[in-house]
Amino acid sequence: NAGVMQNPRHLVRRRGQEARLRCSPVKGHSHVYWYRQLPEEGLKFMVYLQKENIIDESGMPKERFSAEFPKEGPSILRIQQVVRGDSAAYFCASSPGQISGNTIYFGEGSWLTVV
Amino acid sequence: AQRVTQPEKLLSVFKGAPVELKCNYSYSGSPELFWYVQYSRQRLQLLLRHISRESIKGFTADLNKGETSFHLKKPFAQEEDSAMYYCALTDSWGKLQFGAGTQVVVTP
Protein backbone atom coordinates (compact mmCIF):
# COMPACT_ATOMS: atom_id res chain seq x y z
CA ASN A 1 0.00 0.00 0.00
CA ALA A 2 2.34 2.68 -1.30
CA GLY A 3 2.04 6.28 -0.28
CA VAL A 4 2.48 9.25 -2.56
CA MET A 5 5.33 8.50 -4.94
CA GLN A 6 7.29 11.27 -6.57
CA ASN A 7 9.99 10.98 -9.17
CA PRO A 8 12.60 11.90 -9.84
CA ARG A 9 13.78 12.63 -6.33
CA HIS A 10 16.58 14.80 -7.65
CA LEU A 11 16.73 16.52 -11.00
CA VAL A 12 19.41 18.77 -12.43
CA ARG A 13 18.60 20.94 -15.42
CA ARG A 14 20.48 23.61 -17.31
CA ARG A 15 18.86 26.98 -17.76
CA GLY A 16 16.40 26.88 -20.63
CA GLN A 17 15.66 23.15 -20.41
CA GLU A 18 12.39 21.60 -19.38
CA ALA A 19 11.71 19.86 -16.07
CA ARG A 20 8.99 17.25 -15.62
CA LEU A 21 8.07 16.11 -12.15
CA ARG A 22 5.77 13.15 -11.64
CA CYS A 23 3.47 12.31 -8.78
CA SER A 24 1.53 9.10 -8.26
CA PRO A 25 -1.07 9.65 -5.53
CA VAL A 26 -2.11 7.16 -2.92
CA LYS A 27 -4.20 4.45 -4.57
CA GLY A 28 -7.79 5.57 -4.68
CA HIS A 29 -7.02 9.25 -4.13
CA SER A 30 -8.47 11.52 -6.76
CA HIS A 31 -7.16 14.86 -5.48
CA VAL A 32 -3.61 16.02 -6.00
CA TYR A 33 -1.84 19.14 -4.76
CA TRP A 34 1.54 20.57 -5.67
CA TYR A 35 3.58 22.74 -3.32
CA ARG A 36 6.91 24.46 -3.78
CA GLN A 37 9.48 24.90 -1.05
CA LEU A 38 12.10 27.48 -1.90
CA PRO A 39 15.40 27.57 -0.01
CA GLU A 40 14.95 29.28 3.35
CA GLU A 41 11.23 29.72 2.70
CA GLY A 42 8.12 27.85 3.61
CA LEU A 43 5.74 25.80 1.55
CA LYS A 44 3.78 27.63 -1.09
CA PHE A 45 0.66 26.19 -2.65
CA MET A 46 0.86 25.95 -6.41
CA VAL A 47 -2.04 23.98 -7.84
CA TYR A 48 -4.89 21.66 -6.88
CA LEU A 49 -6.10 19.07 -9.36
CA GLN A 50 -8.67 16.38 -9.64
CA LYS A 51 -8.67 13.80 -12.39
CA GLU A 52 -8.63 15.71 -15.69
CA ASN A 53 -9.52 19.00 -13.97
CA ILE A 54 -7.61 21.92 -12.55
CA ILE A 55 -9.54 23.11 -9.50
CA ASP A 56 -7.30 25.88 -8.23
CA GLU A 57 -4.12 27.13 -9.88
CA SER A 58 -3.89 30.38 -7.99
CA GLY A 59 -0.36 29.62 -6.84
CA MET A 60 1.07 28.77 -10.23
CA PRO A 61 3.36 31.28 -11.94
CA LYS A 62 1.60 32.63 -14.99
CA GLU A 63 4.26 31.54 -17.42
CA ARG A 64 6.34 28.39 -18.00
CA PHE A 65 4.53 26.29 -15.38
CA SER A 66 1.74 23.83 -16.10
CA ALA A 67 0.20 20.86 -14.35
CA GLU A 68 -2.04 18.01 -15.31
CA PHE A 69 -3.65 14.98 -13.71
CA PRO A 70 -4.87 12.73 -16.52
CA LYS A 71 -7.48 10.04 -16.23
CA GLU A 72 -4.72 7.44 -16.32
CA GLY A 73 -1.23 7.88 -15.02
CA PRO A 74 0.51 10.22 -12.64
CA SER A 75 0.12 13.92 -12.17
CA ILE A 76 2.79 15.93 -13.98
CA LEU A 77 4.20 19.30 -13.05
CA ARG A 78 5.98 20.76 -16.03
CA ILE A 79 8.37 23.68 -15.97
CA GLN A 80 9.51 25.00 -19.32
CA GLN A 81 12.66 27.01 -19.92
CA VAL A 82 13.83 26.66 -16.34
CA VAL A 83 15.68 29.48 -14.63
CA ARG A 84 17.87 29.47 -11.52
CA GLY A 85 14.97 30.75 -9.43
CA ASP A 86 13.04 27.55 -10.12
CA SER A 87 15.52 25.60 -7.99
CA ALA A 88 13.40 24.30 -5.14
CA ALA A 89 11.82 21.23 -3.63
CA TYR A 90 8.48 20.39 -5.16
CA PHE A 91 6.12 18.39 -3.00
CA CYS A 92 3.07 16.55 -4.15
CA ALA A 93 0.22 15.56 -1.86
CA SER A 94 -2.97 13.61 -2.35
CA SER A 95 -6.26 13.18 -0.57
CA PRO A 96 -9.30 11.00 -1.13
CA GLY A 97 -11.72 13.88 -1.48
CA GLN A 98 -12.38 17.50 -0.93
CA ILE A 99 -14.35 17.08 2.27
CA SER A 100 -12.69 19.12 4.97
CA GLY A 101 -11.02 16.87 7.47
CA ASN A 102 -9.58 14.36 5.03
CA THR A 103 -5.97 13.81 5.80
CA ILE A 104 -3.59 14.86 3.07
CA TYR A 105 -0.60 12.64 2.41
CA PHE A 106 2.68 14.03 1.16
CA GLY A 107 5.32 12.59 -1.10
CA GLU A 108 9.04 12.81 -0.37
CA GLY A 109 9.52 15.67 -2.77
CA SER A 110 11.46 16.29 -5.95
CA TRP A 111 14.52 18.50 -5.63
CA LEU A 112 15.13 20.54 -8.75
CA THR A 113 18.48 22.21 -9.24
CA VAL A 114 18.94 24.55 -12.17
CA VAL A 115 22.55 25.18 -13.15
CA ALA B 1 -8.50 36.17 2.98
CA GLN B 2 -7.19 33.20 4.87
CA ARG B 3 -3.71 33.37 6.27
CA VAL B 4 -1.45 31.42 8.58
CA THR B 5 1.26 33.30 10.43
CA GLN B 6 4.23 31.76 12.16
CA PRO B 7 6.17 34.72 13.52
CA GLU B 8 9.31 32.84 14.50
CA LYS B 9 11.57 31.69 11.71
CA LEU B 10 14.02 30.00 14.08
CA LEU B 11 13.62 28.75 17.61
CA SER B 12 16.64 27.52 19.51
CA VAL B 13 16.07 25.73 22.81
CA PHE B 14 18.07 23.60 25.20
CA LYS B 15 17.28 19.95 25.67
CA GLY B 16 14.78 19.54 28.47
CA ALA B 17 13.46 23.08 28.20
CA PRO B 18 9.87 23.84 27.21
CA VAL B 19 9.20 24.82 23.63
CA GLU B 20 6.29 26.75 22.17
CA LEU B 21 5.80 27.45 18.49
CA LYS B 22 3.38 30.21 17.72
CA CYS B 23 0.73 30.06 15.04
CA ASN B 24 -2.01 32.57 14.32
CA TYR B 25 -4.57 32.33 11.59
CA SER B 26 -7.23 34.33 9.86
CA TYR B 27 -10.13 32.53 8.21
CA SER B 28 -13.70 33.54 7.63
CA GLY B 29 -15.27 30.17 8.38
CA SER B 30 -14.47 27.42 10.85
CA PRO B 31 -10.97 26.31 9.98
CA GLU B 32 -9.42 22.95 10.44
CA LEU B 33 -5.89 23.36 11.75
CA PHE B 34 -2.86 21.13 11.62
CA TRP B 35 0.78 20.98 12.59
CA TYR B 36 3.17 19.24 10.24
CA VAL B 37 6.80 18.36 10.89
CA GLN B 38 9.57 17.98 8.33
CA TYR B 39 12.83 16.34 9.32
CA SER B 40 15.83 17.20 7.22
CA ARG B 41 14.98 16.83 3.50
CA GLN B 42 12.17 14.38 4.16
CA ARG B 43 8.47 14.38 3.49
CA LEU B 44 6.09 16.33 5.65
CA GLN B 45 4.47 14.30 8.35
CA LEU B 46 1.26 15.14 10.08
CA LEU B 47 1.94 15.86 13.73
CA LEU B 48 -1.40 17.07 15.06
CA ARG B 49 -4.94 17.86 13.97
CA HIS B 50 -6.93 20.16 16.18
CA ILE B 51 -10.08 18.07 15.87
CA SER B 52 -8.40 14.95 17.25
CA ARG B 53 -7.10 16.67 20.37
CA GLU B 54 -4.37 14.11 20.78
CA SER B 55 -0.80 14.37 21.93
CA ILE B 56 1.90 13.10 19.58
CA LYS B 57 5.56 12.79 20.60
CA GLY B 58 4.71 14.88 23.64
CA PHE B 59 3.40 17.79 21.58
CA THR B 60 0.01 19.38 22.16
CA ALA B 61 -1.81 22.25 20.51
CA ASP B 62 -4.98 24.01 21.57
CA LEU B 63 -7.19 25.93 19.24
CA ASN B 64 -8.05 29.32 20.73
CA LYS B 65 -10.77 30.83 18.56
CA GLY B 66 -10.82 34.06 20.53
CA GLU B 67 -7.15 34.70 19.85
CA THR B 68 -7.22 32.84 16.50
CA SER B 69 -4.20 30.88 17.59
CA PHE B 70 -3.06 27.27 17.45
CA HIS B 71 0.26 27.27 19.28
CA LEU B 72 2.28 24.05 19.50
CA LYS B 73 3.80 23.15 22.85
CA LYS B 74 6.04 20.55 24.39
CA PRO B 75 7.11 20.70 28.03
CA PHE B 76 10.54 19.08 27.58
CA ALA B 77 12.31 19.37 24.23
CA GLN B 78 14.41 16.46 22.96
CA GLU B 79 17.24 16.58 20.42
CA GLU B 80 15.17 14.50 18.00
CA ASP B 81 12.60 17.33 17.95
CA SER B 82 14.97 19.40 15.83
CA ALA B 83 13.06 19.90 12.59
CA MET B 84 10.97 22.32 10.59
CA TYR B 85 7.44 22.78 11.87
CA TYR B 86 4.57 24.07 9.76
CA CYS B 87 1.21 25.24 10.94
CA ALA B 88 -1.53 24.84 8.33
CA LEU B 89 -5.23 25.22 7.79
CA THR B 90 -7.58 23.75 5.22
CA ASP B 91 -10.12 25.72 3.29
CA SER B 92 -13.52 24.41 2.28
CA TRP B 93 -11.92 22.56 -0.64
CA GLY B 94 -9.56 20.69 1.65
CA LYS B 95 -6.58 22.60 0.29
CA LEU B 96 -3.83 23.08 2.85
CA GLN B 97 -2.38 26.53 3.35
CA PHE B 98 0.86 26.65 5.29
CA GLY B 99 2.59 29.20 7.42
CA ALA B 100 6.19 30.09 6.66
CA GLY B 101 7.48 27.48 9.06
CA THR B 102 9.58 27.54 12.22
CA GLN B 103 12.94 25.80 12.34
CA VAL B 104 13.47 24.28 15.78
CA VAL B 105 16.99 23.53 16.94
CA VAL B 106 17.38 21.65 20.19
CA THR B 107 20.86 21.83 21.64
CA PRO B 108 22.19 19.49 24.31
PDB file of C-alpha atoms in Angstrom:
ATOM      1  CA  ASN A   1       0.000   0.000   0.000  1.00  0.00           C
ATOM      2  CA  ALA A   2       2.337   2.680  -1.303  1.00  0.00           C
ATOM      3  CA  GLY A   3       2.035   6.283  -0.277  1.00  0.00           C
ATOM      4  CA  VAL A   4       2.480   9.253  -2.558  1.00  0.00           C
ATOM      5  CA  MET A   5       5.325   8.504  -4.937  1.00  0.00           C
ATOM      6  CA  GLN A   6       7.293  11.266  -6.573  1.00  0.00           C
ATOM      7  CA  ASN A   7       9.994  10.984  -9.174  1.00  0.00           C
ATOM      8  CA  PRO A   8      12.600  11.896  -9.844  1.00  0.00           C
ATOM      9  CA  ARG A   9      13.784  12.631  -6.329  1.00  0.00           C
ATOM     10  CA  HIS A  10      16.575  14.798  -7.653  1.00  0.00           C
ATOM     11  CA  LEU A  11      16.730  16.520 -11.003  1.00  0.00           C
ATOM     12  CA  VAL A  12      19.406  18.775 -12.433  1.00  0.00           C
ATOM     13  CA  ARG A  13      18.596  20.936 -15.422  1.00  0.00           C
ATOM     14  CA  ARG A  14      20.482  23.611 -17.308  1.00  0.00           C
ATOM     15  CA  ARG A  15      18.864  26.981 -17.758  1.00  0.00           C
ATOM     16  CA  GLY A  16      16.400  26.877 -20.625  1.00  0.00           C
ATOM     17  CA  GLN A  17      15.662  23.155 -20.408  1.00  0.00           C
ATOM     18  CA  GLU A  18      12.385  21.597 -19.376  1.00  0.00           C
ATOM     19  CA  ALA A  19      11.706  19.860 -16.070  1.00  0.00           C
ATOM     20  CA  ARG A  20       8.986  17.252 -15.618  1.00  0.00           C
ATOM     21  CA  LEU A  21       8.070  16.109 -12.153  1.00  0.00           C
ATOM     22  CA  ARG A  22       5.772  13.149 -11.641  1.00  0.00           C
ATOM     23  CA  CYS A  23       3.474  12.307  -8.784  1.00  0.00           C
ATOM     24  CA  SER A  24       1.530   9.103  -8.259  1.00  0.00           C
ATOM     25  CA  PRO A  25      -1.070   9.648  -5.535  1.00  0.00           C
ATOM     26  CA  VAL A  26      -2.109   7.157  -2.916  1.00  0.00           C
ATOM     27  CA  LYS A  27      -4.198   4.448  -4.575  1.00  0.00           C
ATOM     28  CA  GLY A  28      -7.793   5.571  -4.683  1.00  0.00           C
ATOM     29  CA  HIS A  29      -7.016   9.252  -4.126  1.00  0.00           C
ATOM     30  CA  SER A  30      -8.470  11.520  -6.761  1.00  0.00           C
ATOM     31  CA  HIS A  31      -7.156  14.858  -5.475  1.00  0.00           C
ATOM     32  CA  VAL A  32      -3.608  16.024  -5.996  1.00  0.00           C
ATOM     33  CA  TYR A  33      -1.842  19.144  -4.764  1.00  0.00           C
ATOM     34  CA  TRP A  34       1.538  20.570  -5.672  1.00  0.00           C
ATOM     35  CA  TYR A  35       3.579  22.736  -3.320  1.00  0.00           C
ATOM     36  CA  ARG A  36       6.912  24.456  -3.784  1.00  0.00           C
ATOM     37  CA  GLN A  37       9.477  24.904  -1.050  1.00  0.00           C
ATOM     38  CA  LEU A  38      12.101  27.476  -1.900  1.00  0.00           C
ATOM     39  CA  PRO A  39      15.402  27.574  -0.008  1.00  0.00           C
ATOM     40  CA  GLU A  40      14.955  29.282   3.345  1.00  0.00           C
ATOM     41  CA  GLU A  41      11.228  29.719   2.703  1.00  0.00           C
ATOM     42  CA  GLY A  42       8.122  27.846   3.613  1.00  0.00           C
ATOM     43  CA  LEU A  43       5.737  25.804   1.547  1.00  0.00           C
ATOM     44  CA  LYS A  44       3.781  27.627  -1.091  1.00  0.00           C
ATOM     45  CA  PHE A  45       0.660  26.189  -2.651  1.00  0.00           C
ATOM     46  CA  MET A  46       0.858  25.947  -6.413  1.00  0.00           C
ATOM     47  CA  VAL A  47      -2.044  23.975  -7.844  1.00  0.00           C
ATOM     48  CA  TYR A  48      -4.895  21.663  -6.876  1.00  0.00           C
ATOM     49  CA  LEU A  49      -6.100  19.071  -9.364  1.00  0.00           C
ATOM     50  CA  GLN A  50      -8.675  16.384  -9.641  1.00  0.00           C
ATOM     51  CA  LYS A  51      -8.672  13.805 -12.394  1.00  0.00           C
ATOM     52  CA  GLU A  52      -8.632  15.709 -15.691  1.00  0.00           C
ATOM     53  CA  ASN A  53      -9.519  19.000 -13.969  1.00  0.00           C
ATOM     54  CA  ILE A  54      -7.610  21.917 -12.547  1.00  0.00           C
ATOM     55  CA  ILE A  55      -9.542  23.105  -9.500  1.00  0.00           C
ATOM     56  CA  ASP A  56      -7.299  25.885  -8.234  1.00  0.00           C
ATOM     57  CA  GLU A  57      -4.121  27.130  -9.881  1.00  0.00           C
ATOM     58  CA  SER A  58      -3.889  30.384  -7.992  1.00  0.00           C
ATOM     59  CA  GLY A  59      -0.357  29.619  -6.844  1.00  0.00           C
ATOM     60  CA  MET A  60       1.073  28.765 -10.230  1.00  0.00           C
ATOM     61  CA  PRO A  61       3.356  31.275 -11.937  1.00  0.00           C
ATOM     62  CA  LYS A  62       1.602  32.632 -14.991  1.00  0.00           C
ATOM     63  CA  GLU A  63       4.265  31.535 -17.419  1.00  0.00           C
ATOM     64  CA  ARG A  64       6.337  28.395 -18.003  1.00  0.00           C
ATOM     65  CA  PHE A  65       4.528  26.289 -15.383  1.00  0.00           C
ATOM     66  CA  SER A  66       1.741  23.828 -16.100  1.00  0.00           C
ATOM     67  CA  ALA A  67       0.204  20.857 -14.346  1.00  0.00           C
ATOM     68  CA  GLU A  68      -2.040  18.010 -15.308  1.00  0.00           C
ATOM     69  CA  PHE A  69      -3.646  14.980 -13.708  1.00  0.00           C
ATOM     70  CA  PRO A  70      -4.869  12.734 -16.520  1.00  0.00           C
ATOM     71  CA  LYS A  71      -7.477  10.041 -16.228  1.00  0.00           C
ATOM     72  CA  GLU A  72      -4.724   7.441 -16.324  1.00  0.00           C
ATOM     73  CA  GLY A  73      -1.230   7.880 -15.015  1.00  0.00           C
ATOM     74  CA  PRO A  74       0.506  10.220 -12.638  1.00  0.00           C
ATOM     75  CA  SER A  75       0.117  13.925 -12.168  1.00  0.00           C
ATOM     76  CA  ILE A  76       2.792  15.927 -13.980  1.00  0.00           C
ATOM     77  CA  LEU A  77       4.205  19.303 -13.047  1.00  0.00           C
ATOM     78  CA  ARG A  78       5.979  20.757 -16.034  1.00  0.00           C
ATOM     79  CA  ILE A  79       8.368  23.682 -15.974  1.00  0.00           C
ATOM     80  CA  GLN A  80       9.508  24.997 -19.320  1.00  0.00           C
ATOM     81  CA  GLN A  81      12.664  27.012 -19.915  1.00  0.00           C
ATOM     82  CA  VAL A  82      13.826  26.660 -16.343  1.00  0.00           C
ATOM     83  CA  VAL A  83      15.681  29.481 -14.625  1.00  0.00           C
ATOM     84  CA  ARG A  84      17.868  29.473 -11.518  1.00  0.00           C
ATOM     85  CA  GLY A  85      14.969  30.752  -9.433  1.00  0.00           C
ATOM     86  CA  ASP A  86      13.044  27.552 -10.125  1.00  0.00           C
ATOM     87  CA  SER A  87      15.522  25.604  -7.994  1.00  0.00           C
ATOM     88  CA  ALA A  88      13.404  24.301  -5.144  1.00  0.00           C
ATOM     89  CA  ALA A  89      11.823  21.231  -3.625  1.00  0.00           C
ATOM     90  CA  TYR A  90       8.479  20.388  -5.163  1.00  0.00           C
ATOM     91  CA  PHE A  91       6.118  18.389  -3.000  1.00  0.00           C
ATOM     92  CA  CYS A  92       3.065  16.552  -4.151  1.00  0.00           C
ATOM     93  CA  ALA A  93       0.221  15.565  -1.861  1.00  0.00           C
ATOM     94  CA  SER A  94      -2.973  13.610  -2.353  1.00  0.00           C
ATOM     95  CA  SER A  95      -6.261  13.178  -0.574  1.00  0.00           C
ATOM     96  CA  PRO A  96      -9.303  10.997  -1.128  1.00  0.00           C
ATOM     97  CA  GLY A  97     -11.718  13.879  -1.478  1.00  0.00           C
ATOM     98  CA  GLN A  98     -12.380  17.502  -0.929  1.00  0.00           C
ATOM     99  CA  ILE A  99     -14.345  17.085   2.270  1.00  0.00           C
ATOM    100  CA  SER A 100     -12.692  19.121   4.974  1.00  0.00           C
ATOM    101  CA  GLY A 101     -11.024  16.872   7.467  1.00  0.00           C
ATOM    102  CA  ASN A 102      -9.577  14.358   5.032  1.00  0.00           C
ATOM    103  CA  THR A 103      -5.968  13.814   5.798  1.00  0.00           C
ATOM    104  CA  ILE A 104      -3.586  14.864   3.070  1.00  0.00           C
ATOM    105  CA  TYR A 105      -0.599  12.636   2.408  1.00  0.00           C
ATOM    106  CA  PHE A 106       2.685  14.032   1.159  1.00  0.00           C
ATOM    107  CA  GLY A 107       5.322  12.588  -1.105  1.00  0.00           C
ATOM    108  CA  GLU A 108       9.035  12.812  -0.374  1.00  0.00           C
ATOM    109  CA  GLY A 109       9.517  15.666  -2.774  1.00  0.00           C
ATOM    110  CA  SER A 110      11.462  16.289  -5.952  1.00  0.00           C
ATOM    111  CA  TRP A 111      14.516  18.496  -5.627  1.00  0.00           C
ATOM    112  CA  LEU A 112      15.125  20.537  -8.749  1.00  0.00           C
ATOM    113  CA  THR A 113      18.476  22.211  -9.244  1.00  0.00           C
ATOM    114  CA  VAL A 114      18.936  24.552 -12.169  1.00  0.00           C
ATOM    115  CA  VAL A 115      22.546  25.175 -13.149  1.00  0.00           C
TER     116      VAL A 115
ATOM    117  CA  ALA B   1      -8.496  36.167   2.983  1.00  0.00           C
ATOM    118  CA  GLN B   2      -7.190  33.202   4.868  1.00  0.00           C
ATOM    119  CA  ARG B   3      -3.711  33.374   6.270  1.00  0.00           C
ATOM    120  CA  VAL B   4      -1.446  31.415   8.576  1.00  0.00           C
ATOM    121  CA  THR B   5       1.257  33.301  10.431  1.00  0.00           C
ATOM    122  CA  GLN B   6       4.233  31.761  12.163  1.00  0.00           C
ATOM    123  CA  PRO B   7       6.172  34.725  13.524  1.00  0.00           C
ATOM    124  CA  GLU B   8       9.309  32.838  14.504  1.00  0.00           C
ATOM    125  CA  LYS B   9      11.567  31.687  11.714  1.00  0.00           C
ATOM    126  CA  LEU B  10      14.024  30.004  14.077  1.00  0.00           C
ATOM    127  CA  LEU B  11      13.619  28.751  17.614  1.00  0.00           C
ATOM    128  CA  SER B  12      16.637  27.522  19.507  1.00  0.00           C
ATOM    129  CA  VAL B  13      16.068  25.727  22.814  1.00  0.00           C
ATOM    130  CA  PHE B  14      18.066  23.602  25.201  1.00  0.00           C
ATOM    131  CA  LYS B  15      17.281  19.947  25.675  1.00  0.00           C
ATOM    132  CA  GLY B  16      14.784  19.536  28.472  1.00  0.00           C
ATOM    133  CA  ALA B  17      13.461  23.083  28.195  1.00  0.00           C
ATOM    134  CA  PRO B  18       9.868  23.841  27.213  1.00  0.00           C
ATOM    135  CA  VAL B  19       9.197  24.824  23.634  1.00  0.00           C
ATOM    136  CA  GLU B  20       6.289  26.754  22.171  1.00  0.00           C
ATOM    137  CA  LEU B  21       5.799  27.450  18.488  1.00  0.00           C
ATOM    138  CA  LYS B  22       3.375  30.211  17.716  1.00  0.00           C
ATOM    139  CA  CYS B  23       0.728  30.059  15.036  1.00  0.00           C
ATOM    140  CA  ASN B  24      -2.005  32.572  14.321  1.00  0.00           C
ATOM    141  CA  TYR B  25      -4.568  32.326  11.590  1.00  0.00           C
ATOM    142  CA  SER B  26      -7.234  34.327   9.858  1.00  0.00           C
ATOM    143  CA  TYR B  27     -10.126  32.531   8.213  1.00  0.00           C
ATOM    144  CA  SER B  28     -13.698  33.542   7.626  1.00  0.00           C
ATOM    145  CA  GLY B  29     -15.273  30.171   8.378  1.00  0.00           C
ATOM    146  CA  SER B  30     -14.466  27.423  10.852  1.00  0.00           C
ATOM    147  CA  PRO B  31     -10.971  26.308   9.977  1.00  0.00           C
ATOM    148  CA  GLU B  32      -9.421  22.954  10.440  1.00  0.00           C
ATOM    149  CA  LEU B  33      -5.890  23.359  11.751  1.00  0.00           C
ATOM    150  CA  PHE B  34      -2.856  21.132  11.622  1.00  0.00           C
ATOM    151  CA  TRP B  35       0.776  20.983  12.594  1.00  0.00           C
ATOM    152  CA  TYR B  36       3.172  19.239  10.237  1.00  0.00           C
ATOM    153  CA  VAL B  37       6.802  18.358  10.891  1.00  0.00           C
ATOM    154  CA  GLN B  38       9.571  17.978   8.331  1.00  0.00           C
ATOM    155  CA  TYR B  39      12.826  16.345   9.320  1.00  0.00           C
ATOM    156  CA  SER B  40      15.828  17.203   7.218  1.00  0.00           C
ATOM    157  CA  ARG B  41      14.983  16.835   3.502  1.00  0.00           C
ATOM    158  CA  GLN B  42      12.174  14.381   4.163  1.00  0.00           C
ATOM    159  CA  ARG B  43       8.469  14.380   3.493  1.00  0.00           C
ATOM    160  CA  LEU B  44       6.089  16.334   5.647  1.00  0.00           C
ATOM    161  CA  GLN B  45       4.468  14.295   8.354  1.00  0.00           C
ATOM    162  CA  LEU B  46       1.258  15.141  10.082  1.00  0.00           C
ATOM    163  CA  LEU B  47       1.940  15.856  13.732  1.00  0.00           C
ATOM    164  CA  LEU B  48      -1.397  17.065  15.064  1.00  0.00           C
ATOM    165  CA  ARG B  49      -4.937  17.861  13.968  1.00  0.00           C
ATOM    166  CA  HIS B  50      -6.925  20.155  16.177  1.00  0.00           C
ATOM    167  CA  ILE B  51     -10.080  18.067  15.869  1.00  0.00           C
ATOM    168  CA  SER B  52      -8.403  14.952  17.246  1.00  0.00           C
ATOM    169  CA  ARG B  53      -7.098  16.673  20.371  1.00  0.00           C
ATOM    170  CA  GLU B  54      -4.373  14.109  20.776  1.00  0.00           C
ATOM    171  CA  SER B  55      -0.795  14.370  21.928  1.00  0.00           C
ATOM    172  CA  ILE B  56       1.899  13.104  19.575  1.00  0.00           C
ATOM    173  CA  LYS B  57       5.562  12.786  20.605  1.00  0.00           C
ATOM    174  CA  GLY B  58       4.707  14.879  23.641  1.00  0.00           C
ATOM    175  CA  PHE B  59       3.398  17.793  21.581  1.00  0.00           C
ATOM    176  CA  THR B  60       0.014  19.379  22.156  1.00  0.00           C
ATOM    177  CA  ALA B  61      -1.809  22.251  20.507  1.00  0.00           C
ATOM    178  CA  ASP B  62      -4.977  24.008  21.569  1.00  0.00           C
ATOM    179  CA  LEU B  63      -7.187  25.931  19.242  1.00  0.00           C
ATOM    180  CA  ASN B  64      -8.047  29.324  20.730  1.00  0.00           C
ATOM    181  CA  LYS B  65     -10.769  30.828  18.562  1.00  0.00           C
ATOM    182  CA  GLY B  66     -10.821  34.063  20.530  1.00  0.00           C
ATOM    183  CA  GLU B  67      -7.152  34.704  19.849  1.00  0.00           C
ATOM    184  CA  THR B  68      -7.217  32.838  16.499  1.00  0.00           C
ATOM    185  CA  SER B  69      -4.201  30.877  17.588  1.00  0.00           C
ATOM    186  CA  PHE B  70      -3.063  27.273  17.454  1.00  0.00           C
ATOM    187  CA  HIS B  71       0.262  27.269  19.282  1.00  0.00           C
ATOM    188  CA  LEU B  72       2.285  24.053  19.499  1.00  0.00           C
ATOM    189  CA  LYS B  73       3.803  23.153  22.847  1.00  0.00           C
ATOM    190  CA  LYS B  74       6.044  20.548  24.387  1.00  0.00           C
ATOM    191  CA  PRO B  75       7.115  20.697  28.032  1.00  0.00           C
ATOM    192  CA  PHE B  76      10.539  19.080  27.579  1.00  0.00           C
ATOM    193  CA  ALA B  77      12.307  19.369  24.232  1.00  0.00           C
ATOM    194  CA  GLN B  78      14.409  16.458  22.957  1.00  0.00           C
ATOM    195  CA  GLU B  79      17.238  16.576  20.417  1.00  0.00           C
ATOM    196  CA  GLU B  80      15.166  14.501  18.002  1.00  0.00           C
ATOM    197  CA  ASP B  81      12.603  17.329  17.948  1.00  0.00           C
ATOM    198  CA  SER B  82      14.972  19.396  15.830  1.00  0.00           C
ATOM    199  CA  ALA B  83      13.056  19.897  12.593  1.00  0.00           C
ATOM    200  CA  MET B  84      10.971  22.316  10.588  1.00  0.00           C
ATOM    201  CA  TYR B  85       7.436  22.777  11.868  1.00  0.00           C
ATOM    202  CA  TYR B  86       4.573  24.068   9.764  1.00  0.00           C
ATOM    203  CA  CYS B  87       1.206  25.242  10.941  1.00  0.00           C
ATOM    204  CA  ALA B  88      -1.533  24.840   8.328  1.00  0.00           C
ATOM    205  CA  LEU B  89      -5.228  25.217   7.793  1.00  0.00           C
ATOM    206  CA  THR B  90      -7.577  23.751   5.224  1.00  0.00           C
ATOM    207  CA  ASP B  91     -10.122  25.724   3.294  1.00  0.00           C
ATOM    208  CA  SER B  92     -13.517  24.409   2.281  1.00  0.00           C
ATOM    209  CA  TRP B  93     -11.916  22.564  -0.638  1.00  0.00           C
ATOM    210  CA  GLY B  94      -9.562  20.693   1.650  1.00  0.00           C
ATOM    211  CA  LYS B  95      -6.580  22.596   0.293  1.00  0.00           C
ATOM    212  CA  LEU B  96      -3.830  23.082   2.852  1.00  0.00           C
ATOM    213  CA  GLN B  97      -2.382  26.526   3.347  1.00  0.00           C
ATOM    214  CA  PHE B  98       0.856  26.651   5.288  1.00  0.00           C
ATOM    215  CA  GLY B  99       2.590  29.199   7.415  1.00  0.00           C
ATOM    216  CA  ALA B 100       6.190  30.086   6.659  1.00  0.00           C
ATOM    217  CA  GLY B 101       7.484  27.475   9.057  1.00  0.00           C
ATOM    218  CA  THR B 102       9.582  27.543  12.218  1.00  0.00           C
ATOM    219  CA  GLN B 103      12.940  25.800  12.340  1.00  0.00           C
ATOM    220  CA  VAL B 104      13.473  24.284  15.777  1.00  0.00           C
ATOM    221  CA  VAL B 105      16.989  23.531  16.937  1.00  0.00           C
ATOM    222  CA  VAL B 106      17.377  21.647  20.190  1.00  0.00           C
ATOM    223  CA  THR B 107      20.855  21.833  21.639  1.00  0.00           C
ATOM    224  CA  PRO B 108      22.192  19.488  24.313  1.00  0.00           C
TER     225      PRO B 108
END
